[in-house]
Short mmCIF file of C-alpha atoms and ligand atoms in Angstrom, two decimals:
data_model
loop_
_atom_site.label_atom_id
_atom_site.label_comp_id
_atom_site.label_asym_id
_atom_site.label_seq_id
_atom_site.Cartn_x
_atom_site.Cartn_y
_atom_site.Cartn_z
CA UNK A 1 -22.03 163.20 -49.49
CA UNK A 2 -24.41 160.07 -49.34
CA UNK A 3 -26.42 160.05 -52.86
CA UNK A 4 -30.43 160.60 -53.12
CA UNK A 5 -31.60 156.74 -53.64
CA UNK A 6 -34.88 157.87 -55.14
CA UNK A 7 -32.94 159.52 -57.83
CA UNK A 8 -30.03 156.93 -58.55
CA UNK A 9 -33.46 154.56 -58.54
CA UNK A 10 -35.36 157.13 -60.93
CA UNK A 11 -32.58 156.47 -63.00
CA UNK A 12 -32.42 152.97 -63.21
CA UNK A 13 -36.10 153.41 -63.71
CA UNK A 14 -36.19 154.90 -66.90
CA UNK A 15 -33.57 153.19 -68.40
CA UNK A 16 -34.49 149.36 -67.49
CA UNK A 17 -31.66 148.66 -65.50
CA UNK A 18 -31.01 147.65 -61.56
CA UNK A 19 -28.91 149.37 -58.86
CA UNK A 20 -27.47 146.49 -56.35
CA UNK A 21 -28.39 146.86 -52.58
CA UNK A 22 -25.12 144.95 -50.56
CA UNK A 23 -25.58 144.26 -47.04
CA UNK A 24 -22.49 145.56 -44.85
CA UNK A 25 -21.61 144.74 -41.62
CA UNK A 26 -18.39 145.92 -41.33
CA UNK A 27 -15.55 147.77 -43.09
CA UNK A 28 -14.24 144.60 -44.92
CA UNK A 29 -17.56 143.93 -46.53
CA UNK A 30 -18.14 147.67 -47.43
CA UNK A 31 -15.26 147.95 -48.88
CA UNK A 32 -15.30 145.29 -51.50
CA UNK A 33 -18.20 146.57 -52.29
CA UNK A 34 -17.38 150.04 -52.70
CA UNK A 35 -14.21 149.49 -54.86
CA UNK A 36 -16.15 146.84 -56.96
CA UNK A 37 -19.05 149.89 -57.60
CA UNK A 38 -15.48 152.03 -58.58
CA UNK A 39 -13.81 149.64 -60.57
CA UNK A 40 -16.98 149.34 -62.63
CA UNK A 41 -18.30 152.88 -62.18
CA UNK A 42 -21.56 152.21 -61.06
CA UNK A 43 -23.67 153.53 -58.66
CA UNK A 44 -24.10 151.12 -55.09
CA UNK A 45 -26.66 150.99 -51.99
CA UNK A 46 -25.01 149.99 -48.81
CA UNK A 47 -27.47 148.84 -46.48
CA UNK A 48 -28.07 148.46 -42.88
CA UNK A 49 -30.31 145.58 -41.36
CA UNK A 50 -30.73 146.19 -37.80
CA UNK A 51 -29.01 143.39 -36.78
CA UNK A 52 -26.17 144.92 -38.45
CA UNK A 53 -26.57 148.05 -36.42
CA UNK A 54 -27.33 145.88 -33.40
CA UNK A 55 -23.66 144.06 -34.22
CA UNK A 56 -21.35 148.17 -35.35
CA UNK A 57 -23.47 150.54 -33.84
CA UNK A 58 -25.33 152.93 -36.31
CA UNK A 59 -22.36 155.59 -36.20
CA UNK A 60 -19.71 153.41 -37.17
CA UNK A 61 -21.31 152.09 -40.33
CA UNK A 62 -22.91 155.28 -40.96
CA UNK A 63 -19.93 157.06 -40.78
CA UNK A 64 -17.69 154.15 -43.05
CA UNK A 65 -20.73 154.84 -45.53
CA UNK A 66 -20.04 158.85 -45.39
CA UNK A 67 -16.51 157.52 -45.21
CA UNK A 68 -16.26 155.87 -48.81
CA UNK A 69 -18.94 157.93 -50.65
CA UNK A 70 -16.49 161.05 -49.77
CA UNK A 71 -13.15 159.37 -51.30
CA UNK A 72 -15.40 157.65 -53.78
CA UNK A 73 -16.19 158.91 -57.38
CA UNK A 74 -19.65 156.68 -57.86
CA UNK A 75 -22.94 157.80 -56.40
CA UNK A 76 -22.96 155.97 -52.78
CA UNK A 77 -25.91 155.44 -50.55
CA UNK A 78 -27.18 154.19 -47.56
CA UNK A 79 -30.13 152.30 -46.79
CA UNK A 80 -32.07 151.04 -44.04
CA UNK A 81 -32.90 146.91 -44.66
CA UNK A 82 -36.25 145.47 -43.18
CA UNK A 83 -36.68 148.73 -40.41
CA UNK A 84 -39.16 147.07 -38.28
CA UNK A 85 -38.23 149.15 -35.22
CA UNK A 86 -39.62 152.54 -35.23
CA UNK A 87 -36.98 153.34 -32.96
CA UNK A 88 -34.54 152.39 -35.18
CA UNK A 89 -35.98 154.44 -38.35
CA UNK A 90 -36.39 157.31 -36.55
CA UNK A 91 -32.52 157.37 -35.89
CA UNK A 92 -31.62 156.50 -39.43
CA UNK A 93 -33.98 158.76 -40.96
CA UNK A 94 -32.36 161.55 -38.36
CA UNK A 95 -28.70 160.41 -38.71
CA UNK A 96 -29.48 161.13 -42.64
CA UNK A 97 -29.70 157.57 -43.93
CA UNK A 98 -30.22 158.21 -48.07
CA UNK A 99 -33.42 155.81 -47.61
CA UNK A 100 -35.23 153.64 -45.09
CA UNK A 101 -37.11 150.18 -45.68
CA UNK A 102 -40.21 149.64 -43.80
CA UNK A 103 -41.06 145.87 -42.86
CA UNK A 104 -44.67 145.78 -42.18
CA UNK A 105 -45.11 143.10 -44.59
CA UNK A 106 -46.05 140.79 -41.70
CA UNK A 107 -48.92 142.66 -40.57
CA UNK A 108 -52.62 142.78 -41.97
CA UNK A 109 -52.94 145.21 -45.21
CA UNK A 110 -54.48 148.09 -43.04
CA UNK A 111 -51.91 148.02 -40.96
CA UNK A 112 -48.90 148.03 -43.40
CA UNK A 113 -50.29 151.05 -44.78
CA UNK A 114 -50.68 152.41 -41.66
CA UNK A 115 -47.35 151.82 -40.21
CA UNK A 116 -46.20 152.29 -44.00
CA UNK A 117 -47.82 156.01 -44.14
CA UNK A 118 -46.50 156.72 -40.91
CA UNK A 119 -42.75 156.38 -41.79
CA UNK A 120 -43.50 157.63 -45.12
CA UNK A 121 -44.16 161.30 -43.38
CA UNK A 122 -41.46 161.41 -41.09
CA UNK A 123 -38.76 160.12 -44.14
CA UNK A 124 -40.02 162.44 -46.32
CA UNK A 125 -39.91 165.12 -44.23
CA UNK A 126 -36.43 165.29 -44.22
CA UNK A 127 -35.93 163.93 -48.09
CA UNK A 128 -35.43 160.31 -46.87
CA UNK A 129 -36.95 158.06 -49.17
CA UNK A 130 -38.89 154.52 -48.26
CA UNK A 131 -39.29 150.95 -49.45
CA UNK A 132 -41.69 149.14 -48.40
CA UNK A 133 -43.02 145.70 -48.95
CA UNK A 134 -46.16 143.87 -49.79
CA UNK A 135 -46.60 140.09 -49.47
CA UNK A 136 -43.95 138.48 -47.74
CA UNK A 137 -40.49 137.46 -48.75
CA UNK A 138 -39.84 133.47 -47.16
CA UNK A 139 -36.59 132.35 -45.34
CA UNK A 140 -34.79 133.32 -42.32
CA UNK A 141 -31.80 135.01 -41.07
CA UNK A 142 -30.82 136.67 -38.05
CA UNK A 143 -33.35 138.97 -36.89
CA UNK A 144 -35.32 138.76 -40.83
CA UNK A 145 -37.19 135.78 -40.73
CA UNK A 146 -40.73 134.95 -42.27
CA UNK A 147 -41.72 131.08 -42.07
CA UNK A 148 -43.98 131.71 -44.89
CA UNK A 149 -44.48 133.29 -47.97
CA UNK A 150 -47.26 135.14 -49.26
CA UNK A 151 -46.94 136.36 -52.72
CA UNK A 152 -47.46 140.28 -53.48
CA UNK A 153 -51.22 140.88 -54.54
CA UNK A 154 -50.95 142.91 -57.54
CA UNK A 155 -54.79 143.94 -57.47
CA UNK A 156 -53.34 145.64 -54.05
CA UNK A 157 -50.31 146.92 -55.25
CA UNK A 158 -51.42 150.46 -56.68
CA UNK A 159 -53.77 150.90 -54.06
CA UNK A 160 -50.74 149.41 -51.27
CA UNK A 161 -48.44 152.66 -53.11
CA UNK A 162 -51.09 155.51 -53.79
CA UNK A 163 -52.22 155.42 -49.60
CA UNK A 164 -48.41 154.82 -48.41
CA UNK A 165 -46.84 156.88 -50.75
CA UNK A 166 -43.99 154.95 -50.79
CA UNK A 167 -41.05 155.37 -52.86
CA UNK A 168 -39.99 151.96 -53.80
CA UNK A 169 -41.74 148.21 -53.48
CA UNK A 170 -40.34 145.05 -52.82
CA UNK A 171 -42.23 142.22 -53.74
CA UNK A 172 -42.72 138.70 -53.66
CA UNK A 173 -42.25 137.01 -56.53
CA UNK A 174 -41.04 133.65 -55.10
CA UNK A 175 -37.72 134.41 -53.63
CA UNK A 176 -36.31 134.02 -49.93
CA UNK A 177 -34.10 135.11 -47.76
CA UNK A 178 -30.84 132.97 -46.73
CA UNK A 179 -28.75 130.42 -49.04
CA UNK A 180 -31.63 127.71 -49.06
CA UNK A 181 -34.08 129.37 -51.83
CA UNK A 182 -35.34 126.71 -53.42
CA UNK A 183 -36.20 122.69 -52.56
CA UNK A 184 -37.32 122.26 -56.22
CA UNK A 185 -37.25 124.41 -59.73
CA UNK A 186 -35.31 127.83 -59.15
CA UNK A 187 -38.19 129.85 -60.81
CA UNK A 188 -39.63 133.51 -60.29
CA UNK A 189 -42.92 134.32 -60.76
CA UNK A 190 -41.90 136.65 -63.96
CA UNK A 191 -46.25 136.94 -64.93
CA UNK A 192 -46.98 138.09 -61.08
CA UNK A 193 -44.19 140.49 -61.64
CA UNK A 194 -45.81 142.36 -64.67
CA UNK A 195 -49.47 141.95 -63.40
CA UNK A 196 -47.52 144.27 -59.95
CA UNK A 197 -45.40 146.69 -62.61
CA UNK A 198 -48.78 147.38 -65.10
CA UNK A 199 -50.46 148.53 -61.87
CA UNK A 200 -48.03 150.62 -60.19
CA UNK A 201 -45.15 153.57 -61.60
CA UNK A 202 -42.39 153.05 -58.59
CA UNK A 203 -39.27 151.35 -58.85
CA UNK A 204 -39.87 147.37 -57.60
CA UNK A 205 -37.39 145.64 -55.47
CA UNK A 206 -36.07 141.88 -55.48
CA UNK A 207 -35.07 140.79 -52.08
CA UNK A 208 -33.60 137.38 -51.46
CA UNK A 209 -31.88 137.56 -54.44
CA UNK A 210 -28.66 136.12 -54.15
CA UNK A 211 -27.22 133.79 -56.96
CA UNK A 212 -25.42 131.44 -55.02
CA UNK A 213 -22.57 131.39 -57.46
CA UNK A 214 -21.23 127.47 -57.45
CA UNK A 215 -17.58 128.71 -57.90
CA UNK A 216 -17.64 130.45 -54.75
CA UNK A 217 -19.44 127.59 -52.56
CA UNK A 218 -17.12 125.25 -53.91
CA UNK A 219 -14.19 126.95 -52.75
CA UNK A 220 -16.22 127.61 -48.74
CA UNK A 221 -16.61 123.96 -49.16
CA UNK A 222 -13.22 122.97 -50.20
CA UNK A 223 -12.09 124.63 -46.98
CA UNK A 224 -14.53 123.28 -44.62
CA UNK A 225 -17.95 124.83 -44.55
CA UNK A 226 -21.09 122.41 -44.67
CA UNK A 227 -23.71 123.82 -47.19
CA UNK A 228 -25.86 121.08 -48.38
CA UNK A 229 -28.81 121.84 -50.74
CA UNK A 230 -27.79 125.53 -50.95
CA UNK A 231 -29.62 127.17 -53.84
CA UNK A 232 -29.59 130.39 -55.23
CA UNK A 233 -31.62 132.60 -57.80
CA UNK A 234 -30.25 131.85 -61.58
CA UNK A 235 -28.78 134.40 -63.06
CA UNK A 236 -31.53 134.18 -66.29
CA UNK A 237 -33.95 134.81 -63.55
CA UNK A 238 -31.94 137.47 -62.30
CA UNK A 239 -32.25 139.29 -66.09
CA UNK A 240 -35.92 138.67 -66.63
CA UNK A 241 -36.77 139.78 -63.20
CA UNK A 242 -34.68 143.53 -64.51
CA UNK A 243 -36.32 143.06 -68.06
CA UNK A 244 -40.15 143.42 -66.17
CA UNK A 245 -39.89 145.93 -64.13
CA UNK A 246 -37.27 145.29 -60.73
CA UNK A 247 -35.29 148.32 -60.37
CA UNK A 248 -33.27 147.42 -57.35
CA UNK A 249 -31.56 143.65 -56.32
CA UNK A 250 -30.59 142.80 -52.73
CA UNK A 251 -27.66 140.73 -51.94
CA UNK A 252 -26.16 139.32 -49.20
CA UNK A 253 -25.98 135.78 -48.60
CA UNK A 254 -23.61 135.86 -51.18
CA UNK A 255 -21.29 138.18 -49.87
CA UNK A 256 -21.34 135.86 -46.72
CA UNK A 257 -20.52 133.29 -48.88
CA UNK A 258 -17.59 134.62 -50.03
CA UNK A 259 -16.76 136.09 -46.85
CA UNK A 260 -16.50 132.67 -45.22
CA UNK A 261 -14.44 131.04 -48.03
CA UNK A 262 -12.01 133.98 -47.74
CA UNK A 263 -11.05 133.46 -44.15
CA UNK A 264 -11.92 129.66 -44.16
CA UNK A 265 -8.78 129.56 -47.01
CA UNK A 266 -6.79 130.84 -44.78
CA UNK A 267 -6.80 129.58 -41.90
CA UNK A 268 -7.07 126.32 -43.30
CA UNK A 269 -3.89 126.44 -45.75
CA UNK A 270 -2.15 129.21 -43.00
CA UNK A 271 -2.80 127.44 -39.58
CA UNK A 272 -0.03 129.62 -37.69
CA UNK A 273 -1.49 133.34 -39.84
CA UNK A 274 -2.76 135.12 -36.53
CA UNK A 275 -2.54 138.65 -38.34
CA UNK A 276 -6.29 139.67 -38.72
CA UNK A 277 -5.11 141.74 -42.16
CA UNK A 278 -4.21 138.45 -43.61
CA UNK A 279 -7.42 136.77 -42.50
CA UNK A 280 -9.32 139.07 -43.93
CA UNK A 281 -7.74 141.15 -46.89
CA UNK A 282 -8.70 138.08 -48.86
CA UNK A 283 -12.07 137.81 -47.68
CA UNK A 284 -12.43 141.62 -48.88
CA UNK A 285 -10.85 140.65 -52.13
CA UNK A 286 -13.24 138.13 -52.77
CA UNK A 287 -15.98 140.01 -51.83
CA UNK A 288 -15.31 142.70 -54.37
CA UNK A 289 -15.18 139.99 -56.89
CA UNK A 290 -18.94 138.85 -56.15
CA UNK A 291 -19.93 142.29 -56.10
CA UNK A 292 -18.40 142.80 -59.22
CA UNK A 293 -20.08 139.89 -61.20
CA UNK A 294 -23.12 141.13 -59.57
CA UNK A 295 -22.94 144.86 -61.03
CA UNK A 296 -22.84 143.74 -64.40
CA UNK A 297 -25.41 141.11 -63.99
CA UNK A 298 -27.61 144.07 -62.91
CA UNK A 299 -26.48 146.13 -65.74
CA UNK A 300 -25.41 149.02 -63.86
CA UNK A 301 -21.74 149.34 -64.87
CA UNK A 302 -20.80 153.24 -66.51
CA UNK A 303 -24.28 154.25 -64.97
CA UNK A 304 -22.67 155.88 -61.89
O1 G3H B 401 -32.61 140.39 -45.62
C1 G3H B 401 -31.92 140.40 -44.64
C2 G3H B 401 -30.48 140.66 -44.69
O2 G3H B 401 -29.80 139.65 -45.37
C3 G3H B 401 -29.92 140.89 -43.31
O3 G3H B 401 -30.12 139.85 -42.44
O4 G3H B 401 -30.82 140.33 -40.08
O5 G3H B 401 -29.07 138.59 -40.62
O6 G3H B 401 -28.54 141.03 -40.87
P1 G3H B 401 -29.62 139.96 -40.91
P1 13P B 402 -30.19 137.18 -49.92
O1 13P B 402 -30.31 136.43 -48.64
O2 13P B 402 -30.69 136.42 -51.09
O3 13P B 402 -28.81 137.71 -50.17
O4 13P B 402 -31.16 138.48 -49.80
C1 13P B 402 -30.75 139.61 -49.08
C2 13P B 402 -31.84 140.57 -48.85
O5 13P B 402 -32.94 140.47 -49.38
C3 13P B 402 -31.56 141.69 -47.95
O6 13P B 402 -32.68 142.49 -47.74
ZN1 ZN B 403 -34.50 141.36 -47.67
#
């Protein structure tokens, strides 16, 4: 059974600690993740963008979610990243998704609520909880882009949460999307972040989060891939971020970091390997290892 994410969040809540969100596109990346979340008993999010769904289909990686959290002993759930297609919602919320994110961050403040409000009542309706976001998070991938950034408003935030009733808020605090976070000083706003957590009582969410971990570029760049100027979120910024208030962490440029240096490796040192088990086991191995460093940088290990 996929677990409640309101109450695994609840959880982390009340006891100052985060839950990691991993993206997953397939059943490599799930299940590093997944036996990372074991090895450390802690409790994990998988989530869906839609491009993601666009790529599997929604059954297949809703189904390798059911999959895993029914051979796994940690609390497993699965979540719906940036839903800006109503469409799309509307099948995750009644495929039985744990939780669904929606995007209306883009839009004018009436309108997020709105939209917001809208999803809010359908989700709820069948206990799926919703994230949704205020300001807007900077940087682009496939189909989540923003070209700019508009930091949360925190004299918006309570009223933003009391008209959606929304279950969890991410908010801008100076990260982006992608592995290009930063051109100068890797810095949150930590003071924006408590003005938003004094005014509201949900769980807060830090998206383009990823650390960027140099041991892990290195090795994608020993074998080939061209990442100049990639920069990531410090870890230190990582803890104060948990320490005032953010409850749950997405990653996933960093799993597609380590991702690519798996299968870049080899190839590179195997030219004739054609067996895709051997291309990617490592990959998946590496993967668990970033999700691993990741759980305990959250704080989340023996919480499951
Ligand atoms: O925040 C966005 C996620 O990293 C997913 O991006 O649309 O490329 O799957 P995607
Ligand atoms: P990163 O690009 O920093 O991994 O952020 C992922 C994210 O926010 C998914 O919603
Ligand atoms: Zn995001």
């Amino acid at each position: 059974m996929l677990a409640n994410t309101k109450q695994m969040l609840a959880k982390a809540h009340l006891h100052n600690y985060a839950v990691g969100h991993f993206n997953i596109n397939n059943m490599e990346i799930m299940q590093g993740i997944v036996q990372a979340a074991q090895n450390l008993k802690s409790p994990v999010i998988l989530a869906t963008s839609e491009g993601a769904i666009a790529y599997a289909g929604i059954n297949f990686l809703y189904n390798l979610a059911v999959t895993a959290s029914k051979l796994s002993k940690v609390p497993i759930a699965l979540h719906l990243d940036h839903g800006k297609d109503m469409k799309v919602i509307k099948r995750c919320v009644a495929l039985g998704y744990s939780s669904v994110m929606i995007d209306a961050s883009s839009e004018e403040f009436a309108k997020n609520i709105r939209l917001t409000r809208q999803v809010v009542q359908l989700a709820h309706r069948k206990g799926v909880s919703v994230e949704a976001e205020l300001g807007t998070i900077g940087g682009k991938e496939d189909l989540v882009r923003s070209e700019r950034m508009v930091y949360t408003d925190p004299s918006k935030a309570k009223e933003f949460v009391d008209r959606t009733d929304c279950d969890f808020l991410a908010v801008a605090i100076g990260t982006s999307h992608g592995a290009y976070k930063f051109s100068g000083r890797a810095q949150l706003k930590i003071g924006l972040l408590k003005q938003i957590k004094d005014k509201t009582n949900v769980p807060l969410v830090l998206h383009g989060a990823s650390g960027v971990p140099p041991k892990i570029v290195h090795l994608a760049q020993k074998y080939g891939a061209e990442l100049p100027g990639i920069k990531g979120v410090p870890d230190s910024q990582i803890r104060l971020a948990i320490k005032n208030g953010i409850n749950k962490i997405n990653t996933d440029t960093d799993l597609r970091i380590a991702f690519d240096a798996g299968v870049r490796k080899v190839i590179r040192e195997h030219p004739q390997e054609l067996d895709p088990r051997h291309i990617l086991g490592p990959a998946r191995e590496l993967i668990r290892k970033v999700a691993e460093q990741r759980i305990k940088l959250f704080g989340s290990v023996n919480k499951a």
